[in-house]
Short mmCIF file of C-alpha atoms in Angstrom, two decimals:
data_model
loop_
_atom_site.label_atom_id
_atom_site.label_comp_id
_atom_site.label_asym_id
_atom_site.label_seq_id
_atom_site.Cartn_x
_atom_site.Cartn_y
_atom_site.Cartn_z
CA MET L 12 6.70 13.96 16.09
CA GLY L 13 7.82 11.78 13.36
CA ILE L 14 6.21 10.84 9.77
CA PRO L 15 5.22 7.12 8.64
CA THR L 16 7.68 7.38 5.76
CA ASN L 17 11.45 8.56 5.55
CA ILE L 18 13.06 11.39 3.46
CA LYS L 19 14.91 9.34 1.55
CA THR L 20 11.77 7.72 0.20
CA LEU L 21 10.38 11.13 -0.33
CA LEU L 22 13.32 12.29 -2.30
CA SER L 23 13.71 9.14 -4.44
CA GLY L 24 10.00 9.61 -5.80
CA LEU L 25 9.58 6.10 -5.90
CA VAL L 26 6.97 5.40 -3.44
CA VAL L 27 5.08 8.70 -2.99
CA GLU L 28 4.04 10.36 -6.27
CA TRP L 29 5.69 13.63 -7.52
CA ALA L 30 2.54 15.36 -7.70
CA ARG L 31 2.20 14.89 -3.94
CA ILE L 32 5.59 16.33 -2.99
CA GLU L 33 6.53 19.96 -2.91
CA PHE L 34 10.26 20.68 -2.52
CA LYS L 35 11.31 24.29 -1.05
CA GLU L 36 14.52 25.77 -0.52
CA SER L 37 13.18 27.47 2.65
CA TRP L 38 10.06 28.45 4.20
CA ASP L 39 7.49 30.75 2.36
CA ALA L 40 4.61 30.98 4.37
CA GLU L 41 2.13 32.28 1.82
CA ALA L 42 2.89 29.39 -0.80
CA ALA L 43 3.35 26.77 2.04
CA LEU L 44 -0.05 27.34 3.59
CA LYS L 45 -1.97 27.64 0.22
CA THR L 46 -0.18 23.92 -0.56
CA ILE L 47 -0.95 22.37 2.97
CA CYS L 48 -4.59 23.56 2.51
CA ALA L 49 -4.92 21.93 -0.76
CA PHE L 50 -3.22 18.79 0.50
CA ALA L 51 -5.64 18.70 3.30
CA ASN L 52 -8.73 19.19 0.81
CA ASP L 53 -7.40 16.25 -1.06
CA ILE L 54 -10.18 16.54 -3.78
CA ASP L 55 -9.38 13.34 -5.49
CA ASN L 56 -8.89 11.29 -2.35
CA TRP L 57 -5.11 11.00 -3.12
CA GLY L 58 -4.30 10.93 0.79
CA GLY L 59 -2.72 14.57 0.92
CA GLY L 60 0.97 15.24 0.61
CA TYR L 61 4.35 16.33 1.78
CA ILE L 62 6.35 19.48 1.69
CA VAL L 63 10.05 18.97 1.95
CA LEU L 64 12.04 22.35 3.10
CA GLY L 65 15.90 22.69 2.26
CA VAL L 66 15.67 21.20 -1.18
CA ASN L 67 16.07 22.84 -4.55
CA ALA L 68 13.82 21.75 -6.99
CA GLU L 69 13.60 22.14 -10.89
CA ASP L 70 10.48 20.98 -12.77
CA GLY L 71 9.22 19.48 -9.43
CA ARG L 72 12.22 16.97 -9.15
CA PRO L 73 14.84 17.73 -6.38
CA ASN L 74 18.58 18.76 -7.30
CA PHE L 75 21.37 16.66 -5.72
CA PRO L 76 22.97 16.93 -3.55
CA PRO L 77 20.03 18.60 -1.50
CA GLN L 78 21.33 21.78 0.34
CA GLY L 79 19.51 21.17 3.50
CA LEU L 80 18.74 23.97 6.14
CA PRO L 81 20.94 25.99 8.74
CA THR L 82 20.39 24.38 11.95
CA SER L 83 19.93 27.71 13.68
CA LYS L 84 16.72 28.24 11.75
CA LEU L 85 15.06 24.98 12.43
CA ASP L 86 13.33 25.98 15.74
CA LYS L 87 12.12 29.25 14.15
CA ILE L 88 10.76 27.74 11.06
CA GLN L 89 8.82 25.15 13.13
CA LYS L 90 7.19 27.92 15.42
CA GLU L 91 6.52 29.90 12.01
CA ILE L 92 4.63 26.79 10.64
CA LEU L 93 2.62 26.34 13.66
CA ASN L 94 1.61 30.10 13.81
CA LYS L 95 0.80 30.14 10.19
CA CYS L 96 -1.23 27.12 10.38
CA LYS L 97 -3.39 28.64 12.82
CA ARG L 98 -4.99 30.71 9.73
CA ILE L 99 -6.50 27.55 8.10
CA GLN L 100 -10.13 27.13 8.76
CA PRO L 101 -11.59 24.97 10.21
CA SER L 102 -8.83 24.06 12.42
CA TYR L 103 -5.96 21.70 10.81
CA LEU L 104 -2.54 21.05 11.90
CA PRO L 105 0.01 18.92 9.43
CA VAL L 106 2.70 16.71 11.14
CA VAL L 107 6.08 18.20 11.17
CA GLU L 108 9.50 16.49 11.75
CA VAL L 109 12.89 17.34 11.26
CA ALA L 110 14.84 14.91 9.23
CA ASP L 111 18.68 14.09 8.58
CA TYR L 112 19.86 13.01 5.33
CA GLN L 113 23.45 13.05 4.03
CA GLU L 114 24.66 14.85 7.47
CA LYS L 115 22.08 17.80 6.67
CA LYS L 116 19.01 18.95 8.33
CA PHE L 117 15.61 19.03 6.39
CA ILE L 118 12.16 19.91 7.59
CA VAL L 119 9.26 17.56 6.39
CA ILE L 120 5.58 18.70 6.60
CA TRP L 121 3.12 15.77 6.26
CA ALA L 122 -0.45 16.97 5.47
CA PRO L 123 -2.82 14.15 5.24
CA GLY L 124 -6.21 14.55 3.82
CA GLY L 125 -8.53 16.16 6.51
CA ASN L 126 -11.72 14.93 7.79
CA SER L 127 -13.44 18.39 8.19
CA ARG L 128 -12.92 19.45 4.48
CA PRO L 129 -13.39 21.73 2.68
CA TYR L 130 -10.55 24.03 4.23
CA SER L 131 -9.49 27.50 3.33
CA SER L 132 -6.60 29.98 4.02
CA PRO L 133 -6.12 33.59 3.33
CA LYS L 134 -5.31 34.47 -0.44
CA THR L 135 -2.30 36.31 0.89
CA MET L 136 -0.53 37.04 4.05
CA ALA L 137 -1.32 40.64 4.17
CA LYS L 138 -2.96 42.12 7.37
CA ASP L 139 -5.66 43.71 5.85
CA ASP L 140 -6.36 40.77 3.12
CA LYS L 141 -9.74 39.22 4.42
CA GLU L 142 -10.31 37.16 1.34
CA ARG L 143 -10.06 33.48 1.80
CA VAL L 144 -9.73 30.35 -0.88
CA TYR L 145 -10.25 26.69 -0.81
CA TRP L 146 -7.19 25.54 -2.46
CA ILE L 147 -7.18 22.34 -4.34
CA ARG L 148 -4.36 20.24 -5.84
CA LYS L 149 -4.44 19.80 -9.58
CA MET L 150 -1.57 17.55 -10.80
CA SER L 151 1.45 19.05 -9.31
CA ASN L 152 0.07 22.54 -9.04
CA THR L 153 -1.77 24.30 -6.05
CA VAL L 154 -4.49 26.25 -7.60
CA LYS L 155 -7.81 28.11 -6.77
CA PRO L 156 -10.64 25.74 -7.68
CA SER L 157 -13.15 26.60 -10.55
CA GLU L 158 -16.91 26.78 -9.60
CA ASP L 159 -17.64 23.20 -10.68
CA GLU L 160 -14.30 22.14 -8.74
CA LEU L 161 -15.59 24.14 -5.63
CA ARG L 162 -19.10 22.63 -5.55
CA ASP L 163 -17.33 19.18 -5.94
CA LEU L 164 -15.18 19.96 -3.03
CA PHE L 165 -18.20 20.79 -0.95
CA SER L 166 -20.05 17.96 -2.03
CA LEU L 167 -17.15 15.78 -0.51
CA SER L 168 -17.13 17.59 2.75
CA ASN L 169 -19.33 14.77 4.56
CA ASN L 170 -17.71 12.05 2.30
CA VAL L 171 -14.54 10.86 4.32
CA PRO L 172 -13.31 7.57 2.43
CA PHE L 173 -14.07 4.26 4.17
CA ASP L 174 -10.42 3.51 5.07
CA ASP L 175 -9.83 6.81 6.73
CA ARG L 176 -13.07 6.67 8.93
CA VAL L 177 -13.25 6.47 12.81
CA ASN L 178 -14.50 2.85 13.71
CA HIS L 179 -16.93 3.26 16.43
CA PHE L 180 -17.03 -0.65 16.99
CA ALA L 181 -13.44 -0.96 17.95
CA GLU L 182 -11.04 -0.06 20.94
CA ILE L 183 -7.55 1.20 20.66
CA THR L 184 -6.37 -2.20 22.17
CA ASP L 185 -7.38 -3.86 18.84
CA LEU L 186 -4.23 -2.42 17.38
CA ASN L 187 -1.20 -4.10 17.92
CA ILE L 188 2.32 -2.47 18.67
CA THR L 189 4.24 -5.28 17.18
CA LEU L 190 2.39 -5.14 13.84
CA ILE L 191 2.80 -1.27 13.92
CA GLN L 192 6.63 -1.41 14.89
CA SER L 193 7.27 -4.16 12.31
CA TYR L 194 5.78 -1.57 9.34
CA LEU L 195 7.75 1.44 10.71
CA LYS L 196 11.02 -0.79 10.98
CA GLU L 197 10.41 -2.07 7.18
CA ILE L 198 9.87 1.11 5.70
CA GLY L 199 12.56 3.04 7.44
CA SER L 200 10.53 5.43 9.37
CA SER L 201 12.14 7.60 12.32
CA LEU L 202 8.93 6.63 14.10
CA TYR L 203 10.34 3.22 14.67
CA GLU L 204 13.00 4.40 17.21
CA GLU L 205 10.73 6.69 18.85
CA SER L 206 7.92 4.11 19.09
CA LYS L 207 9.98 2.20 21.76
CA SER L 208 9.42 4.85 24.36
CA MET L 209 6.48 6.91 22.91
CA ASP L 210 2.98 6.75 24.09
CA PHE L 211 0.96 4.32 22.26
CA VAL L 212 -1.86 7.02 21.66
CA ASP L 213 0.74 9.39 20.71
CA LEU L 214 2.16 6.85 18.10
CA CYS L 215 -0.95 6.11 16.37
CA MET L 216 -2.25 9.87 16.25
CA ASN L 217 1.11 10.41 14.60
CA MET L 218 0.45 7.95 11.97
CA ARG L 219 -3.16 9.14 11.79
CA ILE L 220 -4.57 5.65 12.35
CA ILE L 221 -6.74 6.62 14.98
CA GLY L 222 -9.43 9.60 15.57
CA SER L 223 -8.12 13.03 16.47
CA LEU L 224 -10.58 13.57 19.58
CA PRO L 225 -8.71 13.40 22.72
CA GLU L 226 -11.93 12.36 24.68
CA TYR L 227 -12.98 9.73 22.29
CA THR L 228 -9.69 7.49 21.21
CA LYS L 229 -11.08 5.05 18.43
CA PRO L 230 -9.14 3.40 15.63
CA LYS L 231 -9.63 4.39 12.04
CA ASN L 232 -10.46 1.68 9.67
CA VAL L 233 -7.22 1.46 7.82
CA GLY L 234 -5.40 1.07 11.42
CA LEU L 235 -7.49 -2.01 11.86
CA MET L 236 -7.14 -3.30 8.33
CA PHE L 237 -3.12 -3.20 8.84
CA PHE L 238 -2.22 -3.35 12.38
CA SER L 239 -4.95 -5.51 13.95
CA PHE L 240 -4.18 -9.46 13.90
CA GLU L 241 -8.16 -10.01 12.91
CA PRO L 242 -9.29 -7.28 10.56
CA ASP L 243 -12.14 -9.60 9.19
CA LYS L 244 -13.62 -9.18 12.92
CA PHE L 245 -14.56 -5.57 11.92
CA PHE L 246 -14.86 -6.16 8.30
CA PRO L 247 -16.44 -9.64 7.40
CA TYR L 248 -14.64 -11.31 4.20
CA ALA L 249 -11.73 -8.93 4.24
CA GLN L 250 -9.74 -11.84 3.14
CA ILE L 251 -8.21 -13.46 -0.22
CA ASP L 252 -9.80 -16.74 -1.50
CA VAL L 253 -7.37 -18.78 -3.85
CA VAL L 254 -9.65 -21.24 -5.51
CA GLU L 255 -8.09 -23.90 -8.06
CA PHE L 256 -10.56 -25.60 -10.57
CA PRO L 257 -8.21 -28.11 -12.33
CA GLU L 258 -11.36 -29.22 -14.44
CA ASP L 259 -12.33 -25.65 -15.26
CA LEU L 260 -15.45 -24.13 -13.87
CA GLY L 261 -17.97 -26.73 -14.49
CA GLY L 262 -15.80 -29.48 -13.07
CA ASP L 263 -16.17 -31.49 -9.79
CA ARG L 264 -12.75 -30.90 -8.16
CA ILE L 265 -11.97 -27.45 -6.22
CA VAL L 266 -9.11 -26.80 -4.19
CA GLU L 267 -9.65 -23.96 -1.91
CA LYS L 268 -7.13 -21.89 0.40
CA THR L 269 -8.30 -18.90 2.39
CA PHE L 270 -5.75 -16.11 3.45
CA THR L 271 -6.99 -13.50 6.32
CA GLY L 272 -4.99 -11.00 8.72
CA PRO L 273 -3.57 -7.76 8.25
CA LEU L 274 -3.98 -6.71 4.47
CA HIS L 275 -0.49 -6.49 3.86
CA ILE L 276 0.21 -10.06 5.57
CA GLN L 277 -2.45 -11.84 3.94
CA LEU L 278 -1.45 -10.47 0.54
CA ARG L 279 2.24 -11.57 0.85
CA GLU L 280 0.68 -15.23 2.43
CA ALA L 281 -1.29 -15.49 -0.63
CA MET L 282 1.28 -14.56 -3.19
CA LEU L 283 3.77 -16.91 -1.50
CA TYR L 284 1.06 -19.53 -1.85
CA ILE L 285 0.59 -18.87 -5.80
CA LYS L 286 4.40 -18.60 -6.39
CA ASN L 287 4.96 -22.17 -4.84
CA ARG L 288 1.76 -23.97 -5.79
CA ILE L 289 0.48 -22.12 -9.37
CA ILE L 290 3.62 -20.53 -10.85
CA GLN L 291 5.99 -22.82 -12.99
CA GLU L 292 9.19 -22.13 -15.11
CA GLU L 293 9.54 -23.71 -18.43
CA ILE L 294 13.03 -24.29 -20.18
CA VAL L 295 13.05 -24.59 -23.91
CA LYS L 296 16.22 -25.97 -25.33
CA LEU L 297 16.67 -24.74 -28.99
CA PRO L 298 18.66 -26.28 -31.83
CA ASN L 299 22.04 -24.69 -32.59
CA VAL L 300 21.41 -21.84 -29.86
CA PRO L 301 23.51 -21.97 -26.80
CA GLU L 302 21.10 -20.52 -24.50
CA ALA L 303 17.85 -22.03 -23.56
CA ARG L 304 14.66 -19.95 -23.53
CA ARG L 305 13.17 -19.53 -20.23
CA PHE L 306 9.66 -18.26 -19.41
CA TYR L 307 6.84 -18.84 -17.05
CA ASN L 308 3.12 -19.99 -17.10
CA TYR L 309 2.27 -16.81 -15.47
CA PRO L 310 4.86 -13.93 -14.62
CA GLU L 311 4.90 -13.34 -10.86
CA ALA L 312 5.16 -9.44 -11.27
CA ALA L 313 1.86 -9.60 -13.13
CA ILE L 314 -0.02 -11.84 -10.83
CA GLU L 315 1.31 -9.70 -7.50
CA GLU L 316 0.32 -6.33 -9.19
CA ALA L 317 -3.18 -7.54 -10.02
CA LEU L 318 -3.71 -8.81 -6.69
CA ALA L 319 -2.29 -6.09 -4.90
CA ASN L 320 -4.52 -3.71 -6.84
CA ALA L 321 -7.59 -5.93 -5.82
CA VAL L 322 -6.47 -5.34 -2.15
CA TYR L 323 -6.16 -1.64 -2.76
CA HIS L 324 -9.41 -0.94 -4.47
CA LYS L 325 -11.81 -3.27 -2.76
CA GLY L 326 -14.72 -1.90 -0.84
CA TYR L 327 -14.17 -3.11 2.91
CA ASP L 328 -17.82 -2.21 3.66
CA GLU L 329 -18.95 -4.92 1.21
CA ARG L 330 -19.26 -8.62 2.45
CA GLU L 331 -17.15 -10.20 -0.51
CA PRO L 332 -13.62 -11.59 -0.53
CA ILE L 333 -11.33 -11.04 -3.04
CA GLU L 334 -11.24 -14.42 -5.14
CA VAL L 335 -8.26 -15.59 -7.23
CA ARG L 336 -9.58 -18.43 -9.42
CA VAL L 337 -6.72 -20.63 -11.11
CA LEU L 338 -8.27 -22.28 -14.32
CA PRO L 339 -6.30 -24.71 -16.71
CA ASP L 340 -5.54 -21.66 -19.04
CA ARG L 341 -6.08 -18.71 -17.09
CA ILE L 342 -6.19 -16.78 -13.46
CA GLN L 343 -8.88 -14.51 -12.70
CA ILE L 344 -8.79 -12.01 -9.91
CA VAL L 345 -12.27 -10.68 -8.77
CA SER L 346 -12.92 -8.06 -6.35
CA HIS L 347 -15.97 -5.95 -5.33
CA PRO L 348 -17.24 -3.45 -6.27
CA GLY L 349 -16.29 -2.56 -9.39
CA ALA L 350 -13.98 0.28 -10.96
CA ASP L 351 -15.15 3.91 -10.35
CA ARG L 352 -17.61 5.61 -12.92
CA SER L 353 -14.55 7.73 -13.97
CA VAL L 354 -13.00 4.48 -15.56
CA THR L 355 -14.89 3.74 -18.79
CA ILE L 356 -15.52 0.19 -20.09
CA GLU L 357 -14.03 1.35 -23.51
CA GLY L 358 -10.97 2.46 -21.76
CA LEU L 359 -10.61 -0.86 -19.75
CA LYS L 360 -10.64 -2.68 -23.22
CA GLU L 361 -7.88 -0.09 -24.88
CA TYR L 362 -6.10 0.01 -21.51
CA LYS L 363 -6.35 3.74 -21.34
CA VAL L 364 -7.44 3.99 -17.78
CA TYR L 365 -7.22 7.28 -15.47
CA ASN L 366 -9.15 6.79 -12.19
CA ARG L 367 -9.81 10.23 -10.86
CA ARG L 368 -10.78 9.37 -7.52
CA TYR L 369 -9.80 6.76 -5.41
CA ARG L 370 -12.11 4.49 -3.02
CA ASN L 371 -9.25 4.04 -0.38
CA ARG L 372 -6.95 6.69 0.02
CA ARG L 373 -5.02 5.46 3.00
CA ILE L 374 -4.68 1.63 2.01
CA GLY L 375 -2.75 2.71 -1.05
CA ASP L 376 -0.16 4.64 0.87
CA PHE L 377 0.67 1.74 3.03
CA LEU L 378 0.89 -0.82 0.43
CA LYS L 379 3.18 1.79 -1.77
CA GLU L 380 5.41 2.28 1.44
CA LEU L 381 5.67 -1.54 1.67
CA ARG L 382 6.44 -1.60 -2.29
CA LEU L 383 3.39 -3.68 -2.58
CA THR L 384 2.06 -1.85 -5.22
CA GLU L 385 2.91 0.89 -7.96
CA GLY L 386 1.77 4.58 -7.87
CA ARG L 387 -1.46 5.43 -8.97
CA ASN L 388 -2.73 4.78 -12.43
CA THR L 389 0.52 2.77 -13.32
CA GLY L 390 -0.70 -0.79 -12.31
CA PHE L 391 -1.88 -1.70 -15.60
CA GLY L 392 1.24 -0.69 -17.25
CA LYS L 393 3.38 -2.95 -14.89
CA ILE L 394 1.08 -6.06 -15.48
CA ILE L 395 1.02 -5.34 -19.43
CA SER L 396 4.90 -4.87 -19.23
CA ALA L 397 5.48 -8.03 -17.17
CA LEU L 398 3.36 -10.22 -19.30
CA GLY L 399 5.04 -8.74 -22.52
CA HIS L 400 8.32 -9.56 -21.18
CA ASN L 401 7.35 -12.99 -20.61
CA GLY L 402 5.69 -13.51 -23.99
CA SER L 403 2.44 -13.81 -22.62
CA PRO L 404 -1.12 -12.86 -23.95
CA SER L 405 -2.49 -9.21 -23.24
CA PRO L 406 -4.48 -9.41 -20.04
CA LEU L 407 -8.34 -8.79 -19.73
CA PHE L 408 -9.75 -5.80 -17.41
CA GLU L 409 -13.49 -6.05 -17.16
CA THR L 410 -16.24 -4.53 -15.14
CA ASP L 411 -19.84 -4.43 -15.59
CA ASP L 412 -22.39 -1.48 -16.31
CA GLU L 413 -23.59 -1.51 -12.65
CA ARG L 414 -20.00 -1.46 -11.25
CA LEU L 415 -20.53 -4.40 -9.05
CA SER L 416 -17.42 -6.21 -9.43
CA PHE L 417 -13.80 -6.17 -11.15
CA VAL L 418 -12.24 -8.72 -13.04
CA THR L 419 -8.53 -9.15 -14.17
CA THR L 420 -7.93 -11.87 -16.54
CA ILE L 421 -4.45 -13.34 -17.00
CA TYR L 422 -3.98 -15.87 -19.44
CA GLN L 423 -1.59 -18.91 -19.22
CA HIS L 424 1.68 -18.74 -21.87
CA SER L 425 0.69 -20.49 -24.89
CA GLU L 426 3.26 -22.81 -24.86
CA PHE L 427 2.53 -24.31 -21.40
CA GLU L 428 -1.01 -25.05 -22.94
CA LYS L 429 0.91 -27.27 -26.01
CA SER L 430 2.79 -29.11 -23.02
CA GLY L 431 -0.16 -29.39 -20.72
CA GLY L 432 1.73 -27.75 -18.15
CA LEU L 433 -0.56 -26.25 -15.86
CA ASN L 434 -3.15 -29.22 -16.44
CA GLY L 435 -0.54 -31.84 -15.53
CA GLY L 436 0.84 -29.65 -12.59
CA LEU L 437 -2.53 -29.20 -10.96
CA ASN L 438 -2.96 -32.93 -11.10
CA GLY L 439 -0.02 -33.35 -9.01
CA GLY L 440 2.98 -32.05 -10.38
CA LEU L 441 3.23 -28.68 -9.29
CA LYS L 442 5.85 -27.75 -6.10
CA SER L 443 4.01 -26.97 -2.88
CA LEU L 444 4.46 -26.32 0.71
CA SER L 445 2.25 -27.27 3.57
CA GLU L 446 0.28 -24.76 5.44
CA ASN L 447 2.67 -25.03 8.25
CA GLU L 448 5.58 -24.48 6.16
CA LEU L 449 4.29 -21.46 4.68
CA LYS L 450 3.21 -20.05 8.21
CA VAL L 451 6.85 -20.56 9.22
CA LEU L 452 8.01 -18.88 6.14
CA ASN L 453 6.11 -15.89 6.68
CA CYS L 454 7.04 -15.61 10.10
CA ILE L 455 10.62 -15.47 8.92
CA ARG L 456 9.97 -13.09 6.26
CA TYR L 457 8.36 -10.45 8.66
CA GLU L 458 10.55 -10.95 11.46
CA PRO L 459 14.21 -12.39 10.31
CA SER L 460 15.61 -12.44 13.82
CA ILE L 461 12.79 -14.52 15.41
CA THR L 462 13.80 -17.43 17.37
CA ILE L 463 12.17 -21.07 16.71
CA LYS L 464 10.43 -20.83 20.21
CA GLN L 465 8.91 -17.66 19.13
CA ILE L 466 7.91 -18.94 15.73
CA SER L 467 6.25 -22.12 17.47
CA GLU L 468 4.37 -20.00 19.37
CA LYS L 469 2.95 -17.54 16.74
CA VAL L 470 2.18 -20.51 14.41
CA LYS L 471 0.48 -22.31 17.25
CA VAL L 472 2.72 -25.50 16.37
CA SER L 473 4.71 -27.51 18.95
CA LEU L 474 8.27 -26.48 19.48
CA ARG L 475 9.35 -30.09 18.30
CA THR L 476 7.21 -29.92 15.32
CA THR L 477 8.52 -26.45 14.36
CA GLU L 478 12.27 -27.34 14.86
CA ARG L 479 11.38 -30.17 12.48
CA ILE L 480 9.76 -28.01 9.85
CA VAL L 481 12.67 -25.41 10.18
CA SER L 482 15.45 -28.27 9.83
CA GLU L 483 13.47 -29.47 6.68
CA LEU L 484 13.35 -25.92 5.02
CA ALA L 485 17.06 -25.52 5.74
CA GLN L 486 17.85 -29.14 4.33
CA ARG L 487 15.93 -28.17 1.07
CA ASN L 488 17.71 -24.97 1.12
CA ILE L 489 14.82 -22.65 1.32
CA ILE L 490 16.17 -21.05 4.51
CA GLU L 491 19.41 -20.42 5.84
CA ARG L 492 20.50 -19.18 9.34
CA GLN L 493 23.29 -16.27 9.31
CA GLY L 494 25.03 -15.41 12.12
CA SER L 495 24.61 -16.94 15.75
CA LYS L 496 21.58 -18.23 17.33
CA LYS L 497 21.27 -15.20 19.73
CA THR L 498 22.14 -12.55 17.13
CA GLY L 499 21.69 -13.95 13.63
CA GLU L 500 18.92 -13.93 11.36
CA TRP L 501 16.92 -16.15 9.03
CA VAL L 502 17.41 -15.63 5.25
CA ILE L 503 15.08 -16.81 2.72
CA LYS L 504 16.75 -17.72 -0.50
CA ASP L 505 15.25 -17.22 -3.79
#
């Protein structure tokens, strides 16, 4: 079996937080079983975690180069894992993979949050020890819960996050193999090669995007959100609306663009639209200074992180879109519902936020694997950093007392206001691409080896028109074909 990430990513700590990874030199049944149980209980809805065997660690960080495991012990360890995990109650089995890295062998144990929590395991491996413990994860430690934490864990037993629930109105045929393989290839998962010959149900089971009952094979919501071409069919208004108000909210002019489709694709398409239509660079030449000063009306990194956070934390059981309001002097990103009660309004004002429990434990994992958002509780920091680097004003984060909505406001750089940058741009000076050009660009972005004929079929535009669009994009130095027509790839130029 394969895991939906790769060992290089785990060793880097750039996508999966260190608190969700444990590194062990070898298999220790008692310690590993406790950690597997804690990840399965997933008390904070973080999405479980990983144990990597064959890596020496210090303070939770791997030492390099990692030593790996003897090849002769791999089968024995895997059998031991299977045997010992039978002692977890209720029944729970993690996903186990033998991984190669730097010509060495490792075992990766993926223990996603379970659907039948709370889980318990023996306190020790002694035969006469009958005591069982509901282990939980606290920061980067596996611990026995306090009385309050135990009550909290039991209260979550029937509360599986919405994105991890089975969708009873969908069929496995609603999941698309092309979208799945494109994702696995992009993140470098070993499942990509396996998927070419693997049974589709087994592939989906490995990725935990379908239910686990063999007699009732239904997709989970997160699978439909990322690997169905029409997630809005199951989650009405699962979309991003970019709405421009050139004359502010009270004006008569409104320009609106809606992005639908798989969550990561609509996020990328919306950002490409905003980058080409809204974001502008200003170059100011200063006297007696050789280098000009360069800045943007809105830094792209801040907008992208704020929009990704909205996609991550939106309630997909609510019939409300994510709305990006582009006003003459600010951009507001609105999503529903508001922040969790653990996030205080006072904390938002001071940028001191720690969200204890997450609404969507699986959506965040997929977005982070695709490098579309940062780790937990780091999004605000990235937004503030990008704005500061650009010389922009500080952002404003707001939620209401009833927690009905969340609004991120990013203000335009003050020197654009002086020159009328955005106001003038919205009245016709902004660079923009047509809808079909954006569609062609996104086809190329997600599948660089795609042919013009395949692009034509996907964007539903005639072959002749597609050829013209591709030719114009190439002439404008936006795209370039590298290699031959048969084996080459398209490259989008920055």
